[in-house]
CSV table of C-alpha atoms in Angstrom, one decimal:
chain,number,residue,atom,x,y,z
A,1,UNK,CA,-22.2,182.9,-77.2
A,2,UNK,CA,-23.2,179.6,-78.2
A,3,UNK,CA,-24.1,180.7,-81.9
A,4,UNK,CA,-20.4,182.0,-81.8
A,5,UNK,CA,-19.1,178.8,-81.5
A,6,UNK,CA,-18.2,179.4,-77.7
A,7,UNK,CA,-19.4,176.7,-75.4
A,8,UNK,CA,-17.8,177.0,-71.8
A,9,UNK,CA,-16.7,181.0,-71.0
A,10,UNK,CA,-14.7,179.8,-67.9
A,11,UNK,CA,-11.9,177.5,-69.6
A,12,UNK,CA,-12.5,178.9,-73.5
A,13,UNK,CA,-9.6,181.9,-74.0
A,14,UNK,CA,-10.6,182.6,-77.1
A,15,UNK,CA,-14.0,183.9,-75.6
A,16,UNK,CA,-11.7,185.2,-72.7
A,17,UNK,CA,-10.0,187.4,-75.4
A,18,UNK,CA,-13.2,188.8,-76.9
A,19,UNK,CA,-14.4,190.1,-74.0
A,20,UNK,CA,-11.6,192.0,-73.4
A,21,UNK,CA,-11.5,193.5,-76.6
A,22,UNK,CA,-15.4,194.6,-76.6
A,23,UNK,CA,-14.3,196.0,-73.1
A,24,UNK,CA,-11.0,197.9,-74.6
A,25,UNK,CA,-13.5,199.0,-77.6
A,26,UNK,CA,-16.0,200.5,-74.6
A,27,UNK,CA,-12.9,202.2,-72.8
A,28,UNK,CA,-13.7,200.0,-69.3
A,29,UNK,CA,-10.5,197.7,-69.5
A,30,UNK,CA,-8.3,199.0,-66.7
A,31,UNK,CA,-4.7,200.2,-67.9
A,32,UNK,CA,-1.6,198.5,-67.6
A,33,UNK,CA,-0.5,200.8,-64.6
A,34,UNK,CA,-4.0,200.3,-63.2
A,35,UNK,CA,-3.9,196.8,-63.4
A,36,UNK,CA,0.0,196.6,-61.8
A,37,UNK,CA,-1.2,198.6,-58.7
A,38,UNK,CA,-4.4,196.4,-58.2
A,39,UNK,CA,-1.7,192.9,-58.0
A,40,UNK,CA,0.2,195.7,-55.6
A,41,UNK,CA,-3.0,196.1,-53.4
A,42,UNK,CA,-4.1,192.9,-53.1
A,43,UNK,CA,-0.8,191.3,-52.4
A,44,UNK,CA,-0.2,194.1,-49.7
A,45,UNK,CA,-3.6,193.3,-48.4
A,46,UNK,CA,-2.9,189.5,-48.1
A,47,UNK,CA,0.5,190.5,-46.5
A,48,UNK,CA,-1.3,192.5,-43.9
A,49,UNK,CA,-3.4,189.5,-43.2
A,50,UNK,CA,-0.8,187.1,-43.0
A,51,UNK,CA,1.2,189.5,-40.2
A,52,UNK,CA,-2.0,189.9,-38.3
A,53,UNK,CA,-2.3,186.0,-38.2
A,54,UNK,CA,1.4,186.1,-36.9
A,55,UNK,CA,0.5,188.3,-34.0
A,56,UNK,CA,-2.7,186.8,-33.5
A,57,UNK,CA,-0.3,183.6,-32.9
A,58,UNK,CA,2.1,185.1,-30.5
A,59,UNK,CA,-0.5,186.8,-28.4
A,60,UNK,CA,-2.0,183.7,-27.9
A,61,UNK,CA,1.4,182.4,-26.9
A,62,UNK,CA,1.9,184.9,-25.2
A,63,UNK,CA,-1.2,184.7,-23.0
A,64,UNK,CA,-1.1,181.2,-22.7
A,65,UNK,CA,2.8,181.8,-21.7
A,66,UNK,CA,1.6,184.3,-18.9
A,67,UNK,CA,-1.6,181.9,-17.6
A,68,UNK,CA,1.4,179.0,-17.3
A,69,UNK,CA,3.5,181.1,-15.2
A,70,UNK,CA,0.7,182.3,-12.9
A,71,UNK,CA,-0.4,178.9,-12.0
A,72,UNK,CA,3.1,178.3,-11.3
A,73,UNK,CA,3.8,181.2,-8.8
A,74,UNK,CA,0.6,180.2,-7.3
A,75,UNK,CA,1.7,176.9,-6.4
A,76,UNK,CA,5.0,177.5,-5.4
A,77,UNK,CA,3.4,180.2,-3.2
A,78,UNK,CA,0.8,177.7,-1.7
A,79,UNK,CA,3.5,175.1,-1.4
A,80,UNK,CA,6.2,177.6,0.5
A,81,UNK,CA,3.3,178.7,3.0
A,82,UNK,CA,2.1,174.9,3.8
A,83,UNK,CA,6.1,174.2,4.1
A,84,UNK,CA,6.3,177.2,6.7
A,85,UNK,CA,3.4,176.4,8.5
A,86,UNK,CA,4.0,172.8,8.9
A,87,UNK,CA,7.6,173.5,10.2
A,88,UNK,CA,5.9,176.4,12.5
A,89,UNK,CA,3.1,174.1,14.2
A,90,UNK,CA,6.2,171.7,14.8
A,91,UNK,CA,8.1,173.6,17.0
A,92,UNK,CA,4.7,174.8,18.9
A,93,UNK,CA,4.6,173.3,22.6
A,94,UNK,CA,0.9,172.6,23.1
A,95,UNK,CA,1.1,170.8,26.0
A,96,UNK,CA,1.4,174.2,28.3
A,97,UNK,CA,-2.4,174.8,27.2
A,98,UNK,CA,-4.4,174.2,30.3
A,99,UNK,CA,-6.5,171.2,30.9
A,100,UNK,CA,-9.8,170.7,30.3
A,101,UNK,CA,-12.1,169.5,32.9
A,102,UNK,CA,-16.1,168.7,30.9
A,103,UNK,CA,-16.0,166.3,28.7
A,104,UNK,CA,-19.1,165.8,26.1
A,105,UNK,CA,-21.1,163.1,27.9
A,106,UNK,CA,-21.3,165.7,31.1
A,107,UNK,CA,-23.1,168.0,29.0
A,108,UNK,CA,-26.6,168.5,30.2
A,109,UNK,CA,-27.4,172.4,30.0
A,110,UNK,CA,-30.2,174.6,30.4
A,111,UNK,CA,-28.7,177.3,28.5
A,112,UNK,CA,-26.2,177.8,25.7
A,113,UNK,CA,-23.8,180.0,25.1
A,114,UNK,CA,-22.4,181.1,21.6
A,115,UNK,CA,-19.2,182.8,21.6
A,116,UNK,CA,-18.1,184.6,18.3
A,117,UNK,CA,-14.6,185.4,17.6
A,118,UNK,CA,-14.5,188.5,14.9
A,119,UNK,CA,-12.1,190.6,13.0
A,120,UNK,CA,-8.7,189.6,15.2
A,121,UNK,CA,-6.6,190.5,12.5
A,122,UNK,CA,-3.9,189.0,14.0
A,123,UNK,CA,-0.4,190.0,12.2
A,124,UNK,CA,-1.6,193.5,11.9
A,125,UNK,CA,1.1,196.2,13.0
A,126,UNK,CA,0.2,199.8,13.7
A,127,UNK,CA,0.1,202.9,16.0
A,128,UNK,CA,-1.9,205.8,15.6
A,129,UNK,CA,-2.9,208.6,17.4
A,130,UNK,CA,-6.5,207.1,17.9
A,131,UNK,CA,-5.5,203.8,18.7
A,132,UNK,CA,-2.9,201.0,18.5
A,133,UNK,CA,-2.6,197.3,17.3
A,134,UNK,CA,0.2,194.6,16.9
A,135,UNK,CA,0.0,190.8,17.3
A,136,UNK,CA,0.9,191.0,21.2
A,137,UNK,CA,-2.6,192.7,21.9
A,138,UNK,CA,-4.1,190.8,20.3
A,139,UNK,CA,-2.6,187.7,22.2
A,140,UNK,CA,-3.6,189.6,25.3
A,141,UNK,CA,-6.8,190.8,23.8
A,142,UNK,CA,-8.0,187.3,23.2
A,143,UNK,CA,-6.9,185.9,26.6
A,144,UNK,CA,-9.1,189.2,28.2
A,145,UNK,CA,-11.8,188.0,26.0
A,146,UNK,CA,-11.6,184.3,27.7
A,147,UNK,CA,-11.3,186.1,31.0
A,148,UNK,CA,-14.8,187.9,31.0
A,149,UNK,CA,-16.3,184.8,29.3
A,150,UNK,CA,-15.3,182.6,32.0
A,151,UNK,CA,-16.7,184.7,34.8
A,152,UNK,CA,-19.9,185.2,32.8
A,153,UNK,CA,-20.3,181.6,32.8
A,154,UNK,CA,-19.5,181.2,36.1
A,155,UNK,CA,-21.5,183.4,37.4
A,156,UNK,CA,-24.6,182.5,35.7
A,157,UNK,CA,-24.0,178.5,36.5
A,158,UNK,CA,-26.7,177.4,34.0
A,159,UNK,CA,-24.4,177.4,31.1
A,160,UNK,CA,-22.3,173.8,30.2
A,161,UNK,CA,-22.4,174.0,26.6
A,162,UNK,CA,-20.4,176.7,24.1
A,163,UNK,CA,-20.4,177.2,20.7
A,164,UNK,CA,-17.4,179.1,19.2
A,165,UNK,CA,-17.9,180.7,15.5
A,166,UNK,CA,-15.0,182.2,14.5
A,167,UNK,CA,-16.5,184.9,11.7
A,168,UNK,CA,-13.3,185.4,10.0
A,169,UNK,CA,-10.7,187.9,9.2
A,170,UNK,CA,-8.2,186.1,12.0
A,171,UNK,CA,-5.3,187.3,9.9
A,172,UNK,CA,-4.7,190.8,8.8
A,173,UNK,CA,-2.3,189.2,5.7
A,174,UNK,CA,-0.8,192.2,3.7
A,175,UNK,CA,-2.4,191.4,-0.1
A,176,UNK,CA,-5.5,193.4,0.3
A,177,UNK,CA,-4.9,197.0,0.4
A,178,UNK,CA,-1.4,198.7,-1.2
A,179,UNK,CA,-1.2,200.2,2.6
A,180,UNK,CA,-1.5,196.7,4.1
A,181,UNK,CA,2.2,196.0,3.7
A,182,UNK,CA,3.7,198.9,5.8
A,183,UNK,CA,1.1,197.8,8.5
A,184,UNK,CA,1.8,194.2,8.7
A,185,UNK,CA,4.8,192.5,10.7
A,186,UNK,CA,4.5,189.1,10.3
A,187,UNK,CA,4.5,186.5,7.4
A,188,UNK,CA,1.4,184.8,6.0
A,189,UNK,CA,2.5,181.5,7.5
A,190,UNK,CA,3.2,182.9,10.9
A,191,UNK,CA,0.0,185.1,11.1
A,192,UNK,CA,-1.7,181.4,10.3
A,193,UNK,CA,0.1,179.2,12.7
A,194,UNK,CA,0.1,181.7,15.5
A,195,UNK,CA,-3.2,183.0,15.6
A,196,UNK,CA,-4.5,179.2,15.4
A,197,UNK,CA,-2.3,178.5,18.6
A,198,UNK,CA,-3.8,181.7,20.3
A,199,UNK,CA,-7.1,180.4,19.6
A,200,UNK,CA,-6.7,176.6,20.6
A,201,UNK,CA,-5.4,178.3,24.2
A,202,UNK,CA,-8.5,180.3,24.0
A,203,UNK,CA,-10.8,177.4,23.8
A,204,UNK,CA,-8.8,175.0,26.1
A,205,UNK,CA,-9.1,178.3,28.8
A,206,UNK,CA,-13.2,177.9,27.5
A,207,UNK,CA,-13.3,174.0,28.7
A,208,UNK,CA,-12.1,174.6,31.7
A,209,UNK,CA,-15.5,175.5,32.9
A,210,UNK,CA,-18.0,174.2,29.2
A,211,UNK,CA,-17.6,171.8,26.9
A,212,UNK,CA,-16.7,173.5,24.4
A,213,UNK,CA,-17.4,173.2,19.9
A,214,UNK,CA,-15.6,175.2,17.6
A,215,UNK,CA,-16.1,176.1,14.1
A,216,UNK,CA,-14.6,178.8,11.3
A,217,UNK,CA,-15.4,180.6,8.3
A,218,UNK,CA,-13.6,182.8,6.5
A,219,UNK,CA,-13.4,186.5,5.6
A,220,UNK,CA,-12.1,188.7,3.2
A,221,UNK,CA,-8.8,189.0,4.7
A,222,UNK,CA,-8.5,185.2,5.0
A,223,UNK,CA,-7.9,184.8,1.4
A,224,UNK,CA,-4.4,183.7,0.5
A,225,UNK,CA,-4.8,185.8,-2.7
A,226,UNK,CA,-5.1,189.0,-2.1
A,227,UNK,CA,-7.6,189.6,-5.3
A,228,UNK,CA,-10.7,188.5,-5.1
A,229,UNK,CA,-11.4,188.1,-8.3
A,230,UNK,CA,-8.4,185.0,-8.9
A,231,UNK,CA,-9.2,183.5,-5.4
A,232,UNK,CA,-10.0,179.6,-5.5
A,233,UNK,CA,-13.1,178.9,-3.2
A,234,UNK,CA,-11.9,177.7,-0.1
A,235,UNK,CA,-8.3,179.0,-0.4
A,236,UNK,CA,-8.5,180.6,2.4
A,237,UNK,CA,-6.3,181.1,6.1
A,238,UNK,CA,-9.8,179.9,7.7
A,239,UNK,CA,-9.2,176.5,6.2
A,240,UNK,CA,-5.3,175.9,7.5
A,241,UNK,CA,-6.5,177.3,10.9
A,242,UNK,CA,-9.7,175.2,11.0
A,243,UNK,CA,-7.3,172.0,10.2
A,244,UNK,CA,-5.0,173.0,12.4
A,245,UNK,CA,-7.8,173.3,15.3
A,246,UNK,CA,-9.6,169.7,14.1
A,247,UNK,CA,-5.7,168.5,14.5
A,248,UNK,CA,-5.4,169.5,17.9
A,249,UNK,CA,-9.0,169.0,19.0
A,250,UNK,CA,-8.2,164.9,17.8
A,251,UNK,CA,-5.6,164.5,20.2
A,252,UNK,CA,-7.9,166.2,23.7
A,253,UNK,CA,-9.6,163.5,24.6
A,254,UNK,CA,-12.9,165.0,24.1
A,255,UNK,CA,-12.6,168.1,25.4
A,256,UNK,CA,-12.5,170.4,22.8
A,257,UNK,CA,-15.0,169.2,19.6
A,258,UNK,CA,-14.3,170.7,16.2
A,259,UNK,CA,-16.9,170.9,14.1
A,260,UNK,CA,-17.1,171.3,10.3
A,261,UNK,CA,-18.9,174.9,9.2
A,262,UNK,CA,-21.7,174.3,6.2
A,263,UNK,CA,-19.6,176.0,4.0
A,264,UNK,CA,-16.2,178.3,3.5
A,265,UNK,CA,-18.5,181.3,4.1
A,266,UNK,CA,-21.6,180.4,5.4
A,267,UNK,CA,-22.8,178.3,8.8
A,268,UNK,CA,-25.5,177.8,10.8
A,269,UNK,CA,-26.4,176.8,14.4
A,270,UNK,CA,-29.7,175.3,15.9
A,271,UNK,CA,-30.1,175.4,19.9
A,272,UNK,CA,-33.4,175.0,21.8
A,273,UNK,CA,-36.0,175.4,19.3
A,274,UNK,CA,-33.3,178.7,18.0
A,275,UNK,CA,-31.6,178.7,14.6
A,276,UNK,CA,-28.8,181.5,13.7
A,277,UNK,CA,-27.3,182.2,10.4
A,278,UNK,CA,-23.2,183.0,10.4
A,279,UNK,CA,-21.5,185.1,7.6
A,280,UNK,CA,-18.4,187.4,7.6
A,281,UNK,CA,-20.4,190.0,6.4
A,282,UNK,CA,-18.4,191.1,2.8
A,283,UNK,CA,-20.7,189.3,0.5
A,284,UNK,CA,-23.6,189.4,3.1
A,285,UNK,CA,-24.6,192.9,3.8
A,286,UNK,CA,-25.7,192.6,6.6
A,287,UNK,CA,-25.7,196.4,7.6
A,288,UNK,CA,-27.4,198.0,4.8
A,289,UNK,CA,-29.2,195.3,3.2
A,290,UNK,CA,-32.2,193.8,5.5
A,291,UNK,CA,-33.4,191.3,3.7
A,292,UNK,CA,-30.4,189.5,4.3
A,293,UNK,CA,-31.9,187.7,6.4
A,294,UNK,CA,-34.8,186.0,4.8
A,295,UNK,CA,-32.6,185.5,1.6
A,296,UNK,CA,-30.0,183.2,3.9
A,297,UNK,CA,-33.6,181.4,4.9
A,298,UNK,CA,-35.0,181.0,1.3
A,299,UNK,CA,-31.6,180.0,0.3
A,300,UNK,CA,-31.1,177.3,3.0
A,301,UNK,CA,-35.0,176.5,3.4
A,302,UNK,CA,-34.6,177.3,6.7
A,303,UNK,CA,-36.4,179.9,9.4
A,304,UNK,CA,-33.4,181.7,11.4
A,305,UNK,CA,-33.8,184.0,13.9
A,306,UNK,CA,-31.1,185.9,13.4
A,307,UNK,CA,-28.0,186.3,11.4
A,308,UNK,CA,-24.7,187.4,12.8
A,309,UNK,CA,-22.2,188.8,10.9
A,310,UNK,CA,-18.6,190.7,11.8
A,311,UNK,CA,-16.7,192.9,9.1
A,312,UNK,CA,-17.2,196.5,9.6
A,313,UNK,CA,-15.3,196.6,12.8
A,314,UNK,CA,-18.5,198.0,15.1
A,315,UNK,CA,-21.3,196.7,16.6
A,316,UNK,CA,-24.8,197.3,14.9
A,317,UNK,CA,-28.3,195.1,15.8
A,318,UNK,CA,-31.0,196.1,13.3
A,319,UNK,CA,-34.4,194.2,13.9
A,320,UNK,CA,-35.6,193.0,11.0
A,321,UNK,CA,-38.7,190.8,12.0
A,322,UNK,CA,-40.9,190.0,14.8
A,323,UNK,CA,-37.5,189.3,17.1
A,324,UNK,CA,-35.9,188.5,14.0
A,325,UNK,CA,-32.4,190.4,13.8
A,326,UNK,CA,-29.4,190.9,11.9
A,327,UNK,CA,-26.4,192.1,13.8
A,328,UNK,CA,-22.6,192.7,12.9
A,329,UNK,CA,-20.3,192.0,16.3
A,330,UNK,CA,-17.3,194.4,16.5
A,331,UNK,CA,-13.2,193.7,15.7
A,332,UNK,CA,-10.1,193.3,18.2
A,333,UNK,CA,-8.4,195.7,16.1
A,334,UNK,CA,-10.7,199.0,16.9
A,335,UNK,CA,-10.4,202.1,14.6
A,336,UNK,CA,-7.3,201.6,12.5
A,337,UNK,CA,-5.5,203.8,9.3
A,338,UNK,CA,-8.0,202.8,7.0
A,339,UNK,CA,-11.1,203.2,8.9
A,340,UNK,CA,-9.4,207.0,9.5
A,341,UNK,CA,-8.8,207.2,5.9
A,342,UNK,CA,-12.7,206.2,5.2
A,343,UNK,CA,-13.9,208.6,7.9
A,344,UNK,CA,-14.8,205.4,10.5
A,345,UNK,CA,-14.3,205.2,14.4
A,346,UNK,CA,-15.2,202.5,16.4
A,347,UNK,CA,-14.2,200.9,19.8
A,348,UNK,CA,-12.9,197.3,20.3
A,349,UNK,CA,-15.6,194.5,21.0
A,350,UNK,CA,-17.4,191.0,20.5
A,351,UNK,CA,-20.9,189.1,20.8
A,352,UNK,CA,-22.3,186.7,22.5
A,353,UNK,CA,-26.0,184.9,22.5
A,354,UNK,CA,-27.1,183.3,25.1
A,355,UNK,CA,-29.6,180.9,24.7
A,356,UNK,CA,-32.3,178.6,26.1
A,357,UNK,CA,-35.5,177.2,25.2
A,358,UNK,CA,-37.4,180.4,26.4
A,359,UNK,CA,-35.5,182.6,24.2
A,360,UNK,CA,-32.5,184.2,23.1
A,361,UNK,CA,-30.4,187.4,24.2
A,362,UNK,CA,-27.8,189.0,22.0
A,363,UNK,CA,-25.1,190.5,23.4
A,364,UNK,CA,-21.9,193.3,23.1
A,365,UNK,CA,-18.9,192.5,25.1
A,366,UNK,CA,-16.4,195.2,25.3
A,367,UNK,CA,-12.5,194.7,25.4
C-alpha cells in the first residue's frame, strides 16, 4: 500500500476506490439493490431500538406512576382509620369500668397467674350450622372469661399478681381472605376501638381481685394490610389497641400496668425462676415444628420453659423437653366457615399458667 503511494487507508479515497474495484473485479461488492436494503435494515433495526427505549421509558413511568399512587392510598387509608378511631375512643364512657381495688405496692404473691387472651376475632359476623359468632359474643364471651378467672383466683387465694398476653388476632378485619368480607360487620376502626374497650373492662374486672399487667402482640389478622407481603412491621391493630390500653392504663392510678411487649410479634415473661416465650403462632409453628422452641432460645439467648402460641383456633400441648413444652391456647370464635372449608372443628377456649417457684401448670379453660 505504501509502495503504491497510499499512506493512511482510513481518510485516503483514492485507496478507498481501489479496493472497491479489486472487490467488483472478484464479484464480492454487494449490488446496488443489496446495498439499498442493508441502509433499509439497519435503519429499521435502529428504529426498533429507539421504540423499545420509548417503552422502556413509559413503563418505568408507568411503574413509578402506580408505586406513587400506592403510597398514597395507603396513607390516606392509615390516616381515615386513626381519624375514626380517635373520634371513636372519644365518645367511649370509660368511667362505667369498675374500680380497681390492688394497687402495685400490695403485691406480694406466692403464685402468679398468666392469663392469655387468643384469637377474639372481634368484628367477625357469622352463623353456621356448627356454630355461630358476631361481636356481641364475643363481648359476652370475654366478660365469661373474666368470670371463671375471677373465681379461680379467688378460690385459690395465693394468687395477687396477673399477667395478661394478648396473642393476637383481636380483630377479624376483612383483608385476609376474599370470604372475609361477607363475614365481617363492622369497620376496621370500630373492630379496633371496640375490642380495646372490651378488653380494658376485662382487665379493670381482673383488678378487682390482682394487680393486674398487660401486654399485646399481634397476629395475622392484626395487620392493617391485608397482604402480607406489603405490610410495614408493626402496622398492625395490636399497636392502636396496645396505645389505646397504655392510654387508659396512664390515667388508673396504678391499677392497671401496661407493659411494652419485646417486639410486634414476639415477648417473653420471667416469673419465679420460670421463663415463657409468646408468639401468635403464623410465623412460629408451633404445632408442627418442635424445635420451635429452642430456636426462640438460641435466638433470644435465653432458656424458656415453654412457648405459648394461639392461631389454629384449638388447644394442642406437645412436650418438647424435659417439662419443656410448646402449646397453642384455643380462639373465642370456635369452628367457623373456613375451618369447615379446610376440614377443621374445634370448640371455644383459652390458657392459663399458673405459676410459683415450685413449678408451673398449664392450663385449658373452656368458654
Amino acid at each position: 500500500m505504501i509502495k503504491s503511494g497510499f499512506y493512511d487507508s482510513d481518510s485516503n479515497e483514492s485507496y478507498r476506490c481501489l479496493i472497491k474495484a479489486v472487490q467488483k473485479e472478484q464479484g464480492s461488492l454487494p449490488s446496488v439493490e443489496k446495498h439499498a436494503d442493508m441502509l433499509s435494515s439497519n435503519k429499521l433495526q435502529g428504529l426498533k431500538e429507539k421504540i423499545g427505549e420509548l417503552h422502556y421509558a413509559k413503563f418505568a413511568e408507568q411503574q413509578e406512576r402506580r408505586e406513587l399512587n400506592k403510597v398514597k392510598r395507603d396513607m390516606s387509608k392509615g390516616a381515615l382509620v386513626a381519624d375514626s378511631i380517635s373520634n371513636l375512643v372519644a365518645d367511649m364512657n370509660f368511667a362505667e369500668l369498675p374500680k380497681s381495688k390492688i394497687y402495685k405496692n400490695q403485691v406480694k404473691s406466692p403464685s402468679s397467674l398468666i392469663i392469655c387472651l387468643s384469637d377474639i376475632h372481634y368484628g367477625a359476623d357469622f352463623s353456621i350450622p356448627q356454630n355461630e359468632y358476631n361481636p356481641e359474643m364475643s363481648a359476652r364471651l370475654l366478660d365469661e372469661y373474666a368470670g371463671k378467672l375471677i373465681s379461680f383466683i379467688k378460690m385459690r387465694k395465693d394468687i395477687i399478681h396477673v399477667h395478661v398476653v394478648n396473642l393476637g388476632d383481636s380483630i377479624e378485619h376483612a383483608q385476609m381472605r376474599q370470604q372475609n368480607t361477607f363475614e365481617v360487620r363492622k369497620t376496621v376502626s370500630e373492630q379496633v376501638t371496640e375490642i380495646a374497650r372490651l378488653i380494658w373492662k376485662f382487665l379493670a374486672r381482673l383488678s378487682e381481685v390482682a394487680y393486674v399487667t398487660y401486654e399485646g402482640i399481634a397476629g395475622n389478622h392484626d395487620r392493617l394490610n391485608g397482604n402480607y407481603k406489603n405490610a410495614l412491621t408493626g402496622d398492625t391493630a395490636s399497636t392502636l389497641i396496645n396505645q389505646i390500653i397504655r392510654s387508659l392504663a396512664e390515667v388508673t392510678d396504678g391499677r392497671v400496668e401496661y407493659v411494652e411487649a419485646k417486639d410486634y410479634y414476639f415477648t417473653d415473661i420471667d416469673l419465679m425462676g420460670h421463663s415463657f416465650a409468646f408468639v401468635h403462632g403464623d410465623k412460629h409453628k408451633v404445632d408442627s415444628n418442635n424445635s420451635v422452641l429452642s430456636k426462640l432460645g438460641d435466638i433470644h439467648n435465653k432458656h424458656y420453659d415453654a412457648v405459648i402460641a394461639g392461631h389454629i383456633h384449638h388447644y394442642k400441648m406437645t412436650e418438647v423437653g424435659e417439662n419443656r413444652f410448646q402449646v397453642n391456647f384455643g380462639s373465642f370464635k370456635g369452628i367457623d366457615p373456613y375451618a369447615v372449608q379446610q376440614g377443621f372443628a374445634s370448640s371455644r377456649s383459652q390458657g392459663i399458667i399458673v405459676v410459683n417457684k415450685k413449678g408451673y401448670e398449664i392450663r385449658r379453660v373452656t368458654l
